[in-house]
Structure formats: structure tokens, C-alpha cells
JSON list of C-alpha atoms in Angstrom, two decimals:
[
{"chain": "A", "resi": 977, "resn": "MET", "atom": "CA", "xyz": [29.68, 0.55, 19.87]},
{"chain": "A", "resi": 978, "resn": "ALA", "atom": "CA", "xyz": [29.28, 4.53, 21.01]},
{"chain": "A", "resi": 979, "resn": "ALA", "atom": "CA", "xyz": [31.69, 5.32, 18.33]},
{"chain": "A", "resi": 980, "resn": "MET", "atom": "CA", "xyz": [29.68, 3.33, 15.69]},
{"chain": "A", "resi": 981, "resn": "ARG", "atom": "CA", "xyz": [26.38, 5.22, 16.89]},
{"chain": "A", "resi": 982, "resn": "ARG", "atom": "CA", "xyz": [27.77, 8.49, 16.55]},
{"chain": "A", "resi": 983, "resn": "VAL", "atom": "CA", "xyz": [28.69, 7.58, 12.77]},
{"chain": "A", "resi": 984, "resn": "LEU", "atom": "CA", "xyz": [25.52, 6.17, 12.01]},
{"chain": "A", "resi": 985, "resn": "THR", "atom": "CA", "xyz": [23.69, 9.37, 13.50]},
{"chain": "A", "resi": 986, "resn": "HIS", "atom": "CA", "xyz": [26.14, 11.63, 11.15]},
{"chain": "A", "resi": 987, "resn": "ASP", "atom": "CA", "xyz": [25.08, 9.37, 8.45]},
{"chain": "A", "resi": 988, "resn": "GLU", "atom": "CA", "xyz": [21.28, 9.81, 8.88]},
{"chain": "A", "resi": 989, "resn": "ALA", "atom": "CA", "xyz": [21.61, 13.48, 9.29]},
{"chain": "A", "resi": 990, "resn": "GLN", "atom": "CA", "xyz": [23.49, 13.75, 6.11]},
{"chain": "A", "resi": 991, "resn": "ALA", "atom": "CA", "xyz": [20.90, 11.83, 4.15]},
{"chain": "A", "resi": 992, "resn": "ARG", "atom": "CA", "xyz": [18.25, 14.14, 5.66]},
{"chain": "A", "resi": 993, "resn": "GLU", "atom": "CA", "xyz": [20.34, 17.17, 4.42]},
{"chain": "A", "resi": 994, "resn": "ARG", "atom": "CA", "xyz": [20.67, 15.74, 1.07]},
{"chain": "A", "resi": 995, "resn": "ILE", "atom": "CA", "xyz": [16.89, 14.78, 0.81]},
{"chain": "A", "resi": 996, "resn": "THR", "atom": "CA", "xyz": [16.02, 18.53, 1.85]},
{"chain": "A", "resi": 997, "resn": "GLY", "atom": "CA", "xyz": [18.36, 19.58, -0.95]},
{"chain": "A", "resi": 998, "resn": "LEU", "atom": "CA", "xyz": [16.93, 17.21, -3.45]},
{"chain": "A", "resi": 999, "resn": "SER", "atom": "CA", "xyz": [13.32, 18.26, -2.48]},
{"chain": "A", "resi": 1000, "resn": "ALA", "atom": "CA", "xyz": [14.18, 22.02, -3.18]},
{"chain": "A", "resi": 1001, "resn": "ALA", "atom": "CA", "xyz": [15.59, 21.14, -6.60]},
{"chain": "A", "resi": 1002, "resn": "ALA", "atom": "CA", "xyz": [12.57, 19.04, -7.46]},
{"chain": "A", "resi": 1003, "resn": "ASP", "atom": "CA", "xyz": [10.38, 22.03, -6.37]},
{"chain": "A", "resi": 1004, "resn": "ARG", "atom": "CA", "xyz": [12.37, 24.38, -8.21]},
{"chain": "A", "resi": 1005, "resn": "ALA", "atom": "CA", "xyz": [12.39, 22.10, -11.36]},
{"chain": "A", "resi": 1006, "resn": "ILE", "atom": "CA", "xyz": [8.38, 22.22, -11.15]},
{"chain": "A", "resi": 1007, "resn": "GLU", "atom": "CA", "xyz": [8.17, 25.76, -10.76]},
{"chain": "A", "resi": 1008, "resn": "GLN", "atom": "CA", "xyz": [10.43, 26.27, -13.85]},
{"chain": "A", "resi": 1009, "resn": "ALA", "atom": "CA", "xyz": [8.64, 23.78, -15.81]},
{"chain": "A", "resi": 1010, "resn": "LEU", "atom": "CA", "xyz": [5.32, 25.47, -15.23]},
{"chain": "A", "resi": 1011, "resn": "GLY", "atom": "CA", "xyz": [6.82, 29.01, -16.09]},
{"chain": "A", "resi": 1012, "resn": "CYS", "atom": "CA", "xyz": [8.41, 27.70, -19.36]},
{"chain": "A", "resi": 1013, "resn": "PHE", "atom": "CA", "xyz": [5.02, 26.02, -20.40]},
{"chain": "A", "resi": 1014, "resn": "CYS", "atom": "CA", "xyz": [2.95, 28.83, -19.67]},
{"chain": "A", "resi": 1015, "resn": "VAL", "atom": "CA", "xyz": [4.86, 31.62, -21.34]},
{"chain": "A", "resi": 1016, "resn": "HIS", "atom": "CA", "xyz": [6.60, 29.45, -23.94]},
{"chain": "A", "resi": 1017, "resn": "ASP", "atom": "CA", "xyz": [10.20, 29.97, -22.88]},
{"chain": "A", "resi": 1018, "resn": "PRO", "atom": "CA", "xyz": [12.42, 27.36, -24.75]},
{"chain": "A", "resi": 1019, "resn": "VAL", "atom": "CA", "xyz": [15.52, 28.82, -23.08]},
{"chain": "A", "resi": 1020, "resn": "LEU", "atom": "CA", "xyz": [14.30, 27.99, -19.66]},
{"chain": "A", "resi": 1021, "resn": "ALA", "atom": "CA", "xyz": [12.93, 24.76, -20.72]},
{"chain": "A", "resi": 1022, "resn": "GLN", "atom": "CA", "xyz": [16.34, 23.45, -21.96]},
{"chain": "A", "resi": 1023, "resn": "GLN", "atom": "CA", "xyz": [17.77, 24.72, -18.45]},
{"chain": "A", "resi": 1024, "resn": "VAL", "atom": "CA", "xyz": [15.35, 22.42, -16.44]},
{"chain": "A", "resi": 1025, "resn": "VAL", "atom": "CA", "xyz": [16.19, 19.64, -18.87]},
{"chain": "A", "resi": 1026, "resn": "ASP", "atom": "CA", "xyz": [20.03, 20.10, -18.28]},
{"chain": "A", "resi": 1027, "resn": "ARG", "atom": "CA", "xyz": [19.66, 20.59, -14.69]},
{"chain": "A", "resi": 1028, "resn": "ASP", "atom": "CA", "xyz": [18.14, 17.06, -14.38]},
{"chain": "A", "resi": 1029, "resn": "VAL", "atom": "CA", "xyz": [21.44, 15.39, -14.44]},
{"chain": "A", "resi": 1030, "resn": "ASP", "atom": "CA", "xyz": [22.47, 17.33, -11.30]},
{"chain": "A", "resi": 1031, "resn": "ILE", "atom": "CA", "xyz": [19.30, 15.95, -9.45]},
{"chain": "A", "resi": 1032, "resn": "ASN", "atom": "CA", "xyz": [20.13, 12.55, -10.53]},
{"chain": "A", "resi": 1033, "resn": "GLU", "atom": "CA", "xyz": [23.54, 12.92, -8.93]},
{"chain": "A", "resi": 1034, "resn": "LEU", "atom": "CA", "xyz": [21.90, 14.11, -5.62]},
{"chain": "A", "resi": 1035, "resn": "GLN", "atom": "CA", "xyz": [19.71, 11.09, -5.67]},
{"chain": "A", "resi": 1036, "resn": "ARG", "atom": "CA", "xyz": [22.78, 8.79, -6.21]},
{"chain": "A", "resi": 1037, "resn": "LYS", "atom": "CA", "xyz": [24.72, 10.25, -3.33]},
{"chain": "A", "resi": 1038, "resn": "VAL", "atom": "CA", "xyz": [21.65, 9.89, -1.00]},
{"chain": "A", "resi": 1039, "resn": "GLU", "atom": "CA", "xyz": [21.39, 6.12, -2.12]},
{"chain": "A", "resi": 1040, "resn": "GLU", "atom": "CA", "xyz": [25.16, 5.56, -1.70]},
{"chain": "A", "resi": 1041, "resn": "GLY", "atom": "CA", "xyz": [25.44, 6.96, 1.66]},
{"chain": "A", "resi": 1042, "resn": "CYS", "atom": "CA", "xyz": [22.43, 4.90, 2.96]},
{"chain": "A", "resi": 1043, "resn": "PHE", "atom": "CA", "xyz": [23.86, 1.82, 1.61]},
{"chain": "A", "resi": 1044, "resn": "ARG", "atom": "CA", "xyz": [27.07, 2.62, 2.98]},
{"chain": "A", "resi": 1045, "resn": "ALA", "atom": "CA", "xyz": [25.47, 3.11, 6.56]},
{"chain": "A", "resi": 1046, "resn": "ILE", "atom": "CA", "xyz": [23.60, -0.05, 6.16]},
{"chain": "A", "resi": 1047, "resn": "ALA", "atom": "CA", "xyz": [26.65, -2.28, 5.28]},
{"chain": "A", "resi": 1048, "resn": "LEU", "atom": "CA", "xyz": [29.27, -0.61, 7.89]},
{"chain": "A", "resi": 1049, "resn": "GLN", "atom": "CA", "xyz": [27.10, 0.62, 10.79]},
{"chain": "A", "resi": 1050, "resn": "GLN", "atom": "CA", "xyz": [24.88, -2.33, 11.71]},
{"chain": "A", "resi": 1051, "resn": "PRO", "atom": "CA", "xyz": [21.58, -0.31, 12.25]},
{"chain": "A", "resi": 1052, "resn": "VAL", "atom": "CA", "xyz": [19.05, -1.32, 14.67]},
{"chain": "A", "resi": 1053, "resn": "ALA", "atom": "CA", "xyz": [15.37, -1.55, 13.32]},
{"chain": "A", "resi": 1054, "resn": "SER", "atom": "CA", "xyz": [14.46, 1.94, 13.58]},
{"chain": "A", "resi": 1055, "resn": "ASP", "atom": "CA", "xyz": [17.45, 3.25, 11.91]},
{"chain": "A", "resi": 1056, "resn": "LEU", "atom": "CA", "xyz": [17.09, 0.90, 9.27]},
{"chain": "A", "resi": 1057, "resn": "ARG", "atom": "CA", "xyz": [13.78, 1.75, 8.43]},
{"chain": "A", "resi": 1058, "resn": "ASP", "atom": "CA", "xyz": [14.89, 5.47, 8.42]},
{"chain": "A", "resi": 1059, "resn": "LEU", "atom": "CA", "xyz": [17.69, 4.62, 5.99]},
{"chain": "A", "resi": 1060, "resn": "ILE", "atom": "CA", "xyz": [15.64, 2.65, 3.55]},
{"chain": "A", "resi": 1061, "resn": "SER", "atom": "CA", "xyz": [12.89, 5.09, 3.67]},
{"chain": "A", "resi": 1062, "resn": "SER", "atom": "CA", "xyz": [15.36, 7.63, 2.85]},
{"chain": "A", "resi": 1063, "resn": "MET", "atom": "CA", "xyz": [16.51, 5.90, -0.24]},
{"chain": "A", "resi": 1064, "resn": "ASN", "atom": "CA", "xyz": [13.13, 5.42, -1.48]},
{"chain": "A", "resi": 1065, "resn": "ILE", "atom": "CA", "xyz": [11.87, 9.09, -0.88]},
{"chain": "A", "resi": 1066, "resn": "ALA", "atom": "CA", "xyz": [15.07, 10.26, -2.56]},
{"chain": "A", "resi": 1067, "resn": "SER", "atom": "CA", "xyz": [14.00, 8.35, -5.57]},
{"chain": "A", "resi": 1068, "resn": "GLU", "atom": "CA", "xyz": [10.46, 9.74, -5.70]},
{"chain": "A", "resi": 1069, "resn": "LEU", "atom": "CA", "xyz": [12.00, 12.93, -5.38]},
{"chain": "A", "resi": 1070, "resn": "GLU", "atom": "CA", "xyz": [14.27, 12.27, -8.45]},
{"chain": "A", "resi": 1071, "resn": "ARG", "atom": "CA", "xyz": [11.10, 10.88, -10.52]},
{"chain": "A", "resi": 1072, "resn": "ILE", "atom": "CA", "xyz": [9.35, 14.09, -9.62]},
{"chain": "A", "resi": 1073, "resn": "ALA", "atom": "CA", "xyz": [12.07, 16.25, -11.31]},
{"chain": "A", "resi": 1074, "resn": "ASP", "atom": "CA", "xyz": [11.92, 13.72, -14.16]},
{"chain": "A", "resi": 1075, "resn": "HIS", "atom": "CA", "xyz": [8.14, 14.77, -14.75]},
{"chain": "A", "resi": 1076, "resn": "ALA", "atom": "CA", "xyz": [9.12, 18.44, -14.49]},
{"chain": "A", "resi": 1077, "resn": "ALA", "atom": "CA", "xyz": [11.84, 17.51, -17.07]},
{"chain": "A", "resi": 1078, "resn": "ALA", "atom": "CA", "xyz": [9.44, 15.75, -19.28]},
{"chain": "A", "resi": 1079, "resn": "VAL", "atom": "CA", "xyz": [7.17, 18.98, -19.29]},
{"chain": "A", "resi": 1080, "resn": "ALA", "atom": "CA", "xyz": [10.18, 21.08, -20.29]},
{"chain": "A", "resi": 1081, "resn": "LYS", "atom": "CA", "xyz": [11.00, 18.67, -23.03]},
{"chain": "A", "resi": 1082, "resn": "ILE", "atom": "CA", "xyz": [7.24, 19.10, -24.24]},
{"chain": "A", "resi": 1083, "resn": "VAL", "atom": "CA", "xyz": [7.75, 22.84, -24.28]},
{"chain": "A", "resi": 1084, "resn": "LEU", "atom": "CA", "xyz": [10.73, 22.59, -26.64]},
{"chain": "A", "resi": 1085, "resn": "HIS", "atom": "CA", "xyz": [8.48, 20.93, -29.15]},
{"chain": "A", "resi": 1086, "resn": "MET", "atom": "CA", "xyz": [5.77, 23.51, -28.85]},
{"chain": "A", "resi": 1087, "resn": "ASP", "atom": "CA", "xyz": [5.62, 26.53, -31.35]},
{"chain": "A", "resi": 1088, "resn": "ALA", "atom": "CA", "xyz": [3.91, 28.80, -29.15]},
{"chain": "A", "resi": 1089, "resn": "ALA", "atom": "CA", "xyz": [2.43, 29.57, -25.60]},
{"chain": "A", "resi": 1090, "resn": "PRO", "atom": "CA", "xyz": [-0.78, 27.69, -24.98]},
{"chain": "A", "resi": 1091, "resn": "PRO", "atom": "CA", "xyz": [-4.04, 29.68, -24.77]},
{"chain": "A", "resi": 1092, "resn": "ALA", "atom": "CA", "xyz": [-4.44, 31.49, -21.35]},
{"chain": "A", "resi": 1093, "resn": "ALA", "atom": "CA", "xyz": [-7.31, 29.27, -20.26]},
{"chain": "A", "resi": 1094, "resn": "PHE", "atom": "CA", "xyz": [-4.83, 26.18, -20.48]},
{"chain": "A", "resi": 1095, "resn": "SER", "atom": "CA", "xyz": [-1.94, 27.84, -18.96]},
{"chain": "A", "resi": 1096, "resn": "GLY", "atom": "CA", "xyz": [-4.19, 29.13, -16.02]},
{"chain": "A", "resi": 1097, "resn": "SER", "atom": "CA", "xyz": [-5.42, 25.46, -15.19]},
{"chain": "A", "resi": 1098, "resn": "ILE", "atom": "CA", "xyz": [-1.84, 23.84, -15.62]},
{"chain": "A", "resi": 1099, "resn": "GLU", "atom": "CA", "xyz": [-0.43, 26.47, -13.33]},
{"chain": "A", "resi": 1100, "resn": "ARG", "atom": "CA", "xyz": [-3.22, 25.85, -10.75]},
{"chain": "A", "resi": 1101, "resn": "LEU", "atom": "CA", "xyz": [-2.51, 22.04, -11.01]},
{"chain": "A", "resi": 1102, "resn": "GLY", "atom": "CA", "xyz": [1.17, 22.56, -10.61]},
{"chain": "A", "resi": 1103, "resn": "GLN", "atom": "CA", "xyz": [0.78, 24.74, -7.45]},
{"chain": "A", "resi": 1104, "resn": "GLU", "atom": "CA", "xyz": [-1.34, 22.31, -5.82]},
{"chain": "A", "resi": 1105, "resn": "CYS", "atom": "CA", "xyz": [1.35, 19.65, -6.54]},
{"chain": "A", "resi": 1106, "resn": "ARG", "atom": "CA", "xyz": [3.96, 21.98, -5.15]},
{"chain": "A", "resi": 1107, "resn": "ARG", "atom": "CA", "xyz": [2.01, 22.76, -2.11]},
{"chain": "A", "resi": 1108, "resn": "MET", "atom": "CA", "xyz": [1.53, 18.71, -1.52]},
{"chain": "A", "resi": 1109, "resn": "LEU", "atom": "CA", "xyz": [5.19, 18.33, -2.00]},
{"chain": "A", "resi": 1110, "resn": "ALA", "atom": "CA", "xyz": [6.10, 21.03, 0.84]},
{"chain": "A", "resi": 1111, "resn": "THR", "atom": "CA", "xyz": [3.64, 19.51, 3.18]},
{"chain": "A", "resi": 1112, "resn": "VAL", "atom": "CA", "xyz": [4.69, 16.24, 2.88]},
{"chain": "A", "resi": 1113, "resn": "MET", "atom": "CA", "xyz": [8.46, 17.05, 3.15]},
{"chain": "A", "resi": 1114, "resn": "GLN", "atom": "CA", "xyz": [7.53, 19.00, 6.37]},
{"chain": "A", "resi": 1115, "resn": "ALA", "atom": "CA", "xyz": [5.92, 15.52, 7.65]},
{"chain": "A", "resi": 1116, "resn": "TYR", "atom": "CA", "xyz": [9.20, 13.81, 6.89]},
{"chain": "A", "resi": 1117, "resn": "ARG", "atom": "CA", "xyz": [10.97, 16.12, 8.83]},
{"chain": "A", "resi": 1118, "resn": "GLU", "atom": "CA", "xyz": [8.76, 16.07, 11.70]},
{"chain": "A", "resi": 1119, "resn": "ARG", "atom": "CA", "xyz": [7.94, 12.09, 11.35]},
{"chain": "A", "resi": 1120, "resn": "ASP", "atom": "CA", "xyz": [4.34, 13.27, 11.22]},
{"chain": "A", "resi": 1121, "resn": "GLU", "atom": "CA", "xyz": [1.83, 10.35, 10.47]},
{"chain": "A", "resi": 1122, "resn": "ALA", "atom": "CA", "xyz": [-1.23, 12.35, 10.38]},
{"chain": "A", "resi": 1123, "resn": "GLY", "atom": "CA", "xyz": [0.19, 15.03, 8.15]},
{"chain": "A", "resi": 1124, "resn": "ALA", "atom": "CA", "xyz": [1.52, 12.64, 5.78]},
{"chain": "A", "resi": 1125, "resn": "ARG", "atom": "CA", "xyz": [-1.88, 10.80, 5.51]},
{"chain": "A", "resi": 1126, "resn": "ALA", "atom": "CA", "xyz": [-3.67, 14.22, 5.10]},
{"chain": "A", "resi": 1127, "resn": "VAL", "atom": "CA", "xyz": [-1.38, 15.17, 2.10]},
{"chain": "A", "resi": 1128, "resn": "ALA", "atom": "CA", "xyz": [-2.00, 11.85, 0.44]},
{"chain": "A", "resi": 1129, "resn": "ALA", "atom": "CA", "xyz": [-5.67, 12.52, 0.59]},
{"chain": "A", "resi": 1130, "resn": "ASP", "atom": "CA", "xyz": [-5.32, 15.70, -1.05]},
{"chain": "A", "resi": 1131, "resn": "ASP", "atom": "CA", "xyz": [-4.18, 13.91, -4.23]},
{"chain": "A", "resi": 1132, "resn": "ASP", "atom": "CA", "xyz": [-7.79, 13.15, -4.92]},
{"chain": "A", "resi": 1133, "resn": "GLY", "atom": "CA", "xyz": [-8.27, 16.75, -5.77]},
{"chain": "A", "resi": 1134, "resn": "VAL", "atom": "CA", "xyz": [-5.27, 16.84, -7.96]},
{"chain": "A", "resi": 1135, "resn": "ASP", "atom": "CA", "xyz": [-6.78, 13.93, -9.79]},
{"chain": "A", "resi": 1136, "resn": "ARG", "atom": "CA", "xyz": [-10.20, 15.53, -10.32]},
{"chain": "A", "resi": 1137, "resn": "LEU", "atom": "CA", "xyz": [-8.38, 18.81, -11.59]},
{"chain": "A", "resi": 1138, "resn": "GLU", "atom": "CA", "xyz": [-6.66, 16.85, -14.35]},
{"chain": "A", "resi": 1139, "resn": "GLN", "atom": "CA", "xyz": [-9.69, 15.12, -15.31]},
{"chain": "A", "resi": 1140, "resn": "GLN", "atom": "CA", "xyz": [-11.45, 18.59, -15.56]},
{"chain": "A", "resi": 1141, "resn": "ILE", "atom": "CA", "xyz": [-8.42, 19.98, -17.60]},
{"chain": "A", "resi": 1142, "resn": "GLY", "atom": "CA", "xyz": [-8.78, 16.99, -19.87]},
{"chain": "A", "resi": 1143, "resn": "ALA", "atom": "CA", "xyz": [-12.57, 17.50, -20.41]},
{"chain": "A", "resi": 1144, "resn": "ASP", "atom": "CA", "xyz": [-11.98, 21.24, -21.12]},
{"chain": "A", "resi": 1145, "resn": "ILE", "atom": "CA", "xyz": [-9.28, 20.41, -23.76]},
{"chain": "A", "resi": 1146, "resn": "LEU", "atom": "CA", "xyz": [-11.33, 18.15, -25.44]},
{"chain": "A", "resi": 1147, "resn": "ALA", "atom": "CA", "xyz": [-14.22, 20.64, -25.73]},
{"chain": "A", "resi": 1148, "resn": "HIS", "atom": "CA", "xyz": [-11.80, 23.37, -26.93]},
{"chain": "A", "resi": 1149, "resn": "LEU", "atom": "CA", "xyz": [-10.56, 20.83, -29.62]},
{"chain": "A", "resi": 1150, "resn": "ALA", "atom": "CA", "xyz": [-14.15, 20.09, -30.68]},
{"chain": "A", "resi": 1151, "resn": "GLU", "atom": "CA", "xyz": [-14.53, 23.88, -31.55]},
{"chain": "A", "resi": 1152, "resn": "ASN", "atom": "CA", "xyz": [-10.89, 24.32, -32.89]},
{"chain": "A", "resi": 1153, "resn": "PRO", "atom": "CA", "xyz": [-9.73, 21.11, -34.47]},
{"chain": "A", "resi": 1154, "resn": "ASP", "atom": "CA", "xyz": [-6.90, 23.09, -35.93]},
{"chain": "A", "resi": 1155, "resn": "GLN", "atom": "CA", "xyz": [-5.24, 23.20, -32.52]},
{"chain": "A", "resi": 1156, "resn": "ILE", "atom": "CA", "xyz": [-4.91, 19.42, -31.99]},
{"chain": "A", "resi": 1157, "resn": "ARG", "atom": "CA", "xyz": [-0.82, 19.88, -31.66]},
{"chain": "A", "resi": 1158, "resn": "THR", "atom": "CA", "xyz": [-1.36, 22.54, -28.88]},
{"chain": "A", "resi": 1159, "resn": "CYS", "atom": "CA", "xyz": [-4.12, 20.41, -27.32]},
{"chain": "A", "resi": 1160, "resn": "THR", "atom": "CA", "xyz": [-2.11, 17.17, -27.24]},
{"chain": "A", "resi": 1161, "resn": "HIS", "atom": "CA", "xyz": [0.83, 19.03, -25.79]},
{"chain": "A", "resi": 1162, "resn": "THR", "atom": "CA", "xyz": [-1.52, 20.36, -23.14]},
{"chain": "A", "resi": 1163, "resn": "LEU", "atom": "CA", "xyz": [-2.78, 16.83, -22.18]},
{"chain": "A", "resi": 1164, "resn": "TRP", "atom": "CA", "xyz": [0.84, 15.50, -21.84]},
{"chain": "A", "resi": 1165, "resn": "VAL", "atom": "CA", "xyz": [1.66, 18.40, -19.55]},
{"chain": "A", "resi": 1166, "resn": "ALA", "atom": "CA", "xyz": [-1.30, 17.82, -17.36]},
{"chain": "A", "resi": 1167, "resn": "HIS", "atom": "CA", "xyz": [-0.50, 14.03, -17.15]},
{"chain": "A", "resi": 1168, "resn": "ASN", "atom": "CA", "xyz": [3.06, 14.56, -15.93]},
{"chain": "A", "resi": 1169, "resn": "ILE", "atom": "CA", "xyz": [2.21, 17.14, -13.32]},
{"chain": "A", "resi": 1170, "resn": "GLU", "atom": "CA", "xyz": [-0.57, 15.04, -12.14]},
{"chain": "A", "resi": 1171, "resn": "ARG", "atom": "CA", "xyz": [1.90, 12.14, -11.81]},
{"chain": "A", "resi": 1172, "resn": "ILE", "atom": "CA", "xyz": [3.85, 14.58, -9.28]},
{"chain": "A", "resi": 1173, "resn": "GLY", "atom": "CA", "xyz": [0.90, 14.12, -6.85]},
{"chain": "A", "resi": 1174, "resn": "ASP", "atom": "CA", "xyz": [1.11, 10.28, -7.05]},
{"chain": "A", "resi": 1175, "resn": "ARG", "atom": "CA", "xyz": [4.73, 10.50, -6.16]},
{"chain": "A", "resi": 1176, "resn": "VAL", "atom": "CA", "xyz": [4.01, 12.77, -3.28]},
{"chain": "A", "resi": 1177, "resn": "THR", "atom": "CA", "xyz": [1.56, 10.01, -2.03]},
{"chain": "A", "resi": 1178, "resn": "ASN", "atom": "CA", "xyz": [4.26, 7.53, -2.24]},
{"chain": "A", "resi": 1179, "resn": "ILE", "atom": "CA", "xyz": [6.65, 9.80, -0.17]},
{"chain": "A", "resi": 1180, "resn": "ALA", "atom": "CA", "xyz": [3.83, 10.03, 2.38]},
{"chain": "A", "resi": 1181, "resn": "GLU", "atom": "CA", "xyz": [3.53, 6.26, 2.59]},
{"chain": "A", "resi": 1182, "resn": "ARG", "atom": "CA", "xyz": [7.21, 6.27, 3.43]},
{"chain": "A", "resi": 1183, "resn": "VAL", "atom": "CA", "xyz": [6.79, 8.97, 5.96]},
{"chain": "A", "resi": 1184, "resn": "VAL", "atom": "CA", "xyz": [4.05, 6.59, 7.62]},
{"chain": "A", "resi": 1185, "resn": "PHE", "atom": "CA", "xyz": [6.44, 3.73, 7.39]},
{"chain": "A", "resi": 1186, "resn": "MET", "atom": "CA", "xyz": [9.14, 5.65, 9.27]},
{"chain": "A", "resi": 1187, "resn": "ALA", "atom": "CA", "xyz": [6.63, 6.76, 11.94]},
{"chain": "A", "resi": 1188, "resn": "THR", "atom": "CA", "xyz": [5.00, 3.66, 12.80]},
{"chain": "A", "resi": 1189, "resn": "GLY", "atom": "CA", "xyz": [6.96, 0.90, 10.89]},
{"chain": "A", "resi": 1190, "resn": "GLN", "atom": "CA", "xyz": [3.81, -0.02, 9.28]},
{"chain": "A", "resi": 1191, "resn": "TYR", "atom": "CA", "xyz": [3.28, -0.26, 5.30]},
{"chain": "A", "resi": 1192, "resn": "VAL", "atom": "CA", "xyz": [0.21, 1.71, 4.07]},
{"chain": "A", "resi": 1193, "resn": "ASP", "atom": "CA", "xyz": [-1.67, 2.04, 0.76]},
{"chain": "A", "resi": 1194, "resn": "LEU", "atom": "CA", "xyz": [-2.51, 5.59, 0.62]},
{"chain": "A", "resi": 1195, "resn": "ASN", "atom": "CA", "xyz": [-3.31, 5.52, -3.33]},
{"chain": "A", "resi": 1196, "resn": "ARG", "atom": "CA", "xyz": [-6.70, 3.98, -2.70]}
]
């Protein structure tokens, strides 16, 4: 039994290490997606798209390791919570990277950099989502229920900022109807970045579950 416990502890530590790497890769994808949008860098955009397959592989390794531990190591309730939550968190991180890749794909269809007002607003939205991601991952490492709940509450600010960006784009379009293509692209970029905040909230819910054993809905 002691040997089985040691193997399970190793599997859990490996899952945490891989999730840390997955989180760093997702954050880098967000940073680079923002950069290639703001300055219209299709080369960097293609790199973000190409690297998404590596992030998918990281997520798969987390899932496989957790499934193996559940099948072979007979985890008790708290360990089972951690393993299941780790799989869910890895899935959310992979989807965060998917949103970054979606932004990069939009850049590949753009002809030029967006107006400075657009790029500045998108940058602020993206940096807020990056801050939320860093905070929720700290809560994950520390099993911090209060920290997880606090970062989920910050998603309201992300939603408001996206709504303001949308309103500003529509106002700009009313005065510049020839820029409908740029405005449409920017709306889709804002939507994908806002979805990152939603994914962070989902991670926060899993951190609460790991810490307390209680399912909560932090999207209300």
C-alpha cells in the first residue's frame, strides 16, 4: 500500500508539473496572439497556429497520466478529486490556447494592422485575461478557494470591457463604413479573448472543488 501511495503521489506531482507547463504555453500563446494582431505580424500568427498542436499534446499527456493513476492506483476521495480536476483544468488551458490560435488565424486573414484605438483596447482586454490566468494558476498551486473565487469575480470586468470595445467598433464603423472588414475582424478577436476569461472562471470552479469538494457555479 505504501508503494502504491508513493506512485500515486508521483503521478499527482507529474500532473501538476505538466499543468504548469501547459499554463505557461497557453499564456505565451495569448501574448503572441495579441502581439501579432496589434502590429499585423502574419509570420508570428502562423507560429501561434503551428504551436497549438504542441499544446494539444501537453493536454493529452495530462489526461493520459491522470487516467492511468485512477485506473491503477486506487485513489481515495481527495486524490480522485485532484486527478479529475487536473484533467478538467488541462482541458480548459488547451481551450484557452485554442482561442489564442483563433486570434492568430484571424490575423492571417487581415490585410493590415488595426487602428491604434482598436489595438490598444484589445491589448488591455488581453492583458487582463493574462493577469486572471496567472492568478487562478496561483490559486491552483495553493489550493486557494478564496483566491479562485476572487479571480472569477474579475470576469465581470472583462465582459464589460468587451462590450465597450464592441460599442466603440460599431460607432467607428458608422463613421467609416469602408472599414467593415477590419471592424468585423476586431469584433471576432475581442470575442475570442473574452472567452479566455470564461475559461479562467471554469478553472476557478475546479480549484474550489479541489479545495472543498463542492461544485460551484462562478459564472453567475
